Amino acid sequence: MKYLFTFFIIPLFLLNTTTQKEKFLGKWLGEDKSEIGYLIFDNEGYAAFEIEGQVMGGKEFYMKGQKGKMTYTINYQTSPIEVDFTLTKIQSGESKKILGIAKFTDKNTLNFNMSFDSVRPTEFDDNSIVLKRVQ
């Protein structure tokens, strides 16, 4: 009997190969005050914001004439999940962090809140946004 149990149960764990990072990967759509924007997480650790066709972030972008990049890190050990973006000027190495929190309501819906003033939000409030995965 225990061999049958092993035969049927272990493959279920092996088939569930979705990693925590893969839950975030892809393009997410959000709407804030009638503006539609996107948040993009790629497999290489780069993130980008896209608003009105303008992309800020990714492996390489220009802002105020300077080349930069935006990476992300995710801490799954916290509740809510901590999501940090690091904007780096490529030439000088100078960087700035954007601190955020996230919580999945289902696999394609994400509550998200972030702060640009180096203080991590602690809850989902009026500044939060609901992101939907772009299929």
Short mmCIF file of C-alpha atoms in Angstrom, two decimals:
data_model
loop_
_atom_site.label_atom_id
_atom_site.label_comp_id
_atom_site.label_asym_id
_atom_site.label_seq_id
_atom_site.Cartn_x
_atom_site.Cartn_y
_atom_site.Cartn_z
CA MET A 1 0.00 0.00 0.00
CA LYS A 2 2.72 2.51 0.91
CA TYR A 3 4.36 1.86 -2.46
CA LEU A 4 1.14 2.78 -4.26
CA PHE A 5 0.89 5.91 -2.15
CA THR A 6 4.45 6.86 -3.12
CA PHE A 7 3.78 6.01 -6.75
CA PHE A 8 0.80 8.39 -6.96
CA ILE A 9 1.69 11.19 -4.53
CA ILE A 10 5.34 11.93 -5.34
CA PRO A 11 4.62 12.69 -9.03
CA LEU A 12 2.13 15.34 -7.90
CA PHE A 13 4.91 17.18 -6.09
CA LEU A 14 7.23 16.82 -9.06
CA LEU A 15 4.61 18.20 -11.45
CA ASN A 16 4.16 21.33 -9.35
CA THR A 17 7.32 22.95 -10.72
CA THR A 18 6.15 26.57 -10.49
CA THR A 19 8.70 28.46 -8.44
CA GLN A 20 7.85 31.49 -6.33
CA LYS A 21 9.63 33.74 -8.84
CA GLU A 22 7.58 32.34 -11.73
CA LYS A 23 4.41 33.56 -10.01
CA PHE A 24 5.55 37.16 -10.64
CA LEU A 25 7.06 36.74 -14.11
CA GLY A 26 5.29 38.43 -16.98
CA LYS A 27 3.33 41.58 -17.69
CA TRP A 28 0.81 42.96 -15.19
CA LEU A 29 -1.82 45.58 -16.01
CA GLY A 30 -2.99 48.17 -13.53
CA GLU A 31 -5.33 51.15 -13.69
CA ASP A 32 -4.91 54.20 -11.49
CA LYS A 33 -7.10 57.28 -11.86
CA SER A 34 -8.04 56.31 -15.43
CA GLU A 35 -4.39 55.80 -16.41
CA ILE A 36 -3.44 52.33 -17.57
CA GLY A 37 0.07 51.10 -16.92
CA TYR A 38 2.04 47.91 -16.84
CA LEU A 39 4.56 46.34 -14.49
CA ILE A 40 6.85 43.81 -16.14
CA PHE A 41 9.00 41.20 -14.36
CA ASP A 42 11.45 39.25 -16.52
CA ASN A 43 13.29 36.00 -15.83
CA GLU A 44 16.71 37.70 -15.67
CA GLY A 45 15.78 39.83 -12.65
CA TYR A 46 14.90 43.02 -14.52
CA ALA A 47 11.67 44.95 -14.04
CA ALA A 48 10.08 47.81 -15.94
CA PHE A 49 7.16 50.20 -15.62
CA GLU A 50 5.32 51.10 -18.82
CA ILE A 51 2.95 54.08 -18.83
CA GLU A 52 1.54 55.69 -21.98
CA GLY A 53 4.07 53.83 -24.13
CA GLN A 54 7.01 55.11 -22.08
CA VAL A 55 9.15 52.38 -20.53
CA MET A 56 11.17 53.04 -17.40
CA GLY A 57 13.36 50.17 -16.38
CA GLY A 58 14.53 46.89 -17.73
CA LYS A 59 18.03 45.92 -18.71
CA GLU A 60 18.73 49.32 -20.25
CA PHE A 61 16.78 52.56 -20.52
CA TYR A 62 17.43 56.28 -20.65
CA MET A 63 16.15 58.78 -18.12
CA LYS A 64 17.17 62.44 -18.25
CA GLY A 65 19.87 61.53 -20.77
CA GLN A 66 21.49 58.91 -18.56
CA LYS A 67 21.54 55.17 -19.16
CA GLY A 68 20.07 53.09 -16.37
CA LYS A 69 18.67 49.71 -15.45
CA MET A 70 16.04 48.46 -13.03
CA THR A 71 16.26 45.16 -11.19
CA TYR A 72 13.97 43.56 -8.65
CA THR A 73 14.25 41.33 -5.61
CA ILE A 74 11.41 39.50 -3.92
CA ASN A 75 11.30 38.29 -0.31
CA TYR A 76 8.75 35.48 -0.06
CA GLN A 77 9.49 34.89 3.62
CA THR A 78 7.45 37.90 4.69
CA SER A 79 3.73 38.53 4.75
CA PRO A 80 2.89 40.50 2.72
CA ILE A 81 5.61 39.64 0.19
CA GLU A 82 8.30 42.33 -0.08
CA VAL A 83 9.13 43.47 -3.62
CA ASP A 84 12.03 45.89 -4.07
CA PHE A 85 13.07 47.66 -7.25
CA THR A 86 16.57 49.05 -7.64
CA LEU A 87 17.13 51.82 -10.19
CA THR A 88 20.82 52.08 -11.07
CA LYS A 89 22.66 54.63 -13.19
CA ILE A 90 24.96 52.44 -15.24
CA GLN A 91 27.85 54.92 -15.61
CA SER A 92 28.12 56.04 -11.97
CA GLY A 93 26.65 52.99 -10.21
CA GLU A 94 24.45 55.33 -8.15
CA SER A 95 21.21 53.60 -7.17
CA LYS A 96 17.84 54.21 -5.54
CA LYS A 97 15.40 51.67 -4.14
CA ILE A 98 11.64 51.61 -4.45
CA LEU A 99 10.17 49.49 -1.67
CA GLY A 100 6.94 47.59 -2.14
CA ILE A 101 4.62 44.92 -0.84
CA ALA A 102 2.49 42.43 -2.74
CA LYS A 103 -0.19 39.88 -2.03
CA PHE A 104 -1.78 37.46 -4.48
CA THR A 105 -5.57 37.23 -4.33
CA ASP A 106 -5.41 34.54 -7.01
CA LYS A 107 -2.74 33.43 -9.50
CA ASN A 108 -3.60 36.25 -11.93
CA THR A 109 -4.45 39.07 -9.50
CA LEU A 110 -1.97 40.90 -7.31
CA ASN A 111 -2.51 43.63 -4.72
CA PHE A 112 0.49 45.94 -4.87
CA ASN A 113 1.68 48.95 -2.92
CA MET A 114 5.00 50.75 -3.15
CA SER A 115 6.74 53.79 -1.82
CA PHE A 116 9.22 56.09 -3.54
CA ASP A 117 10.44 57.65 -0.27
CA SER A 118 12.52 54.70 1.07
CA VAL A 119 9.84 53.64 3.56
CA ARG A 120 8.18 50.31 2.91
CA PRO A 121 4.37 50.38 3.00
CA THR A 122 2.94 48.15 5.72
CA GLU A 123 -0.58 47.72 4.39
CA PHE A 124 -2.74 47.95 1.29
CA ASP A 125 -4.47 51.31 1.37
CA ASP A 126 -5.71 54.05 -0.98
CA ASN A 127 -2.26 54.14 -2.61
CA SER A 128 -2.44 50.45 -3.50
CA ILE A 129 -3.21 49.14 -6.95
CA VAL A 130 -4.69 45.88 -8.18
CA LEU A 131 -2.67 44.31 -10.98
CA LYS A 132 -4.04 41.74 -13.41
CA ARG A 133 -1.76 39.36 -15.27
CA VAL A 134 -1.75 39.99 -19.04
CA GLN A 135 -2.42 36.65 -20.69
#
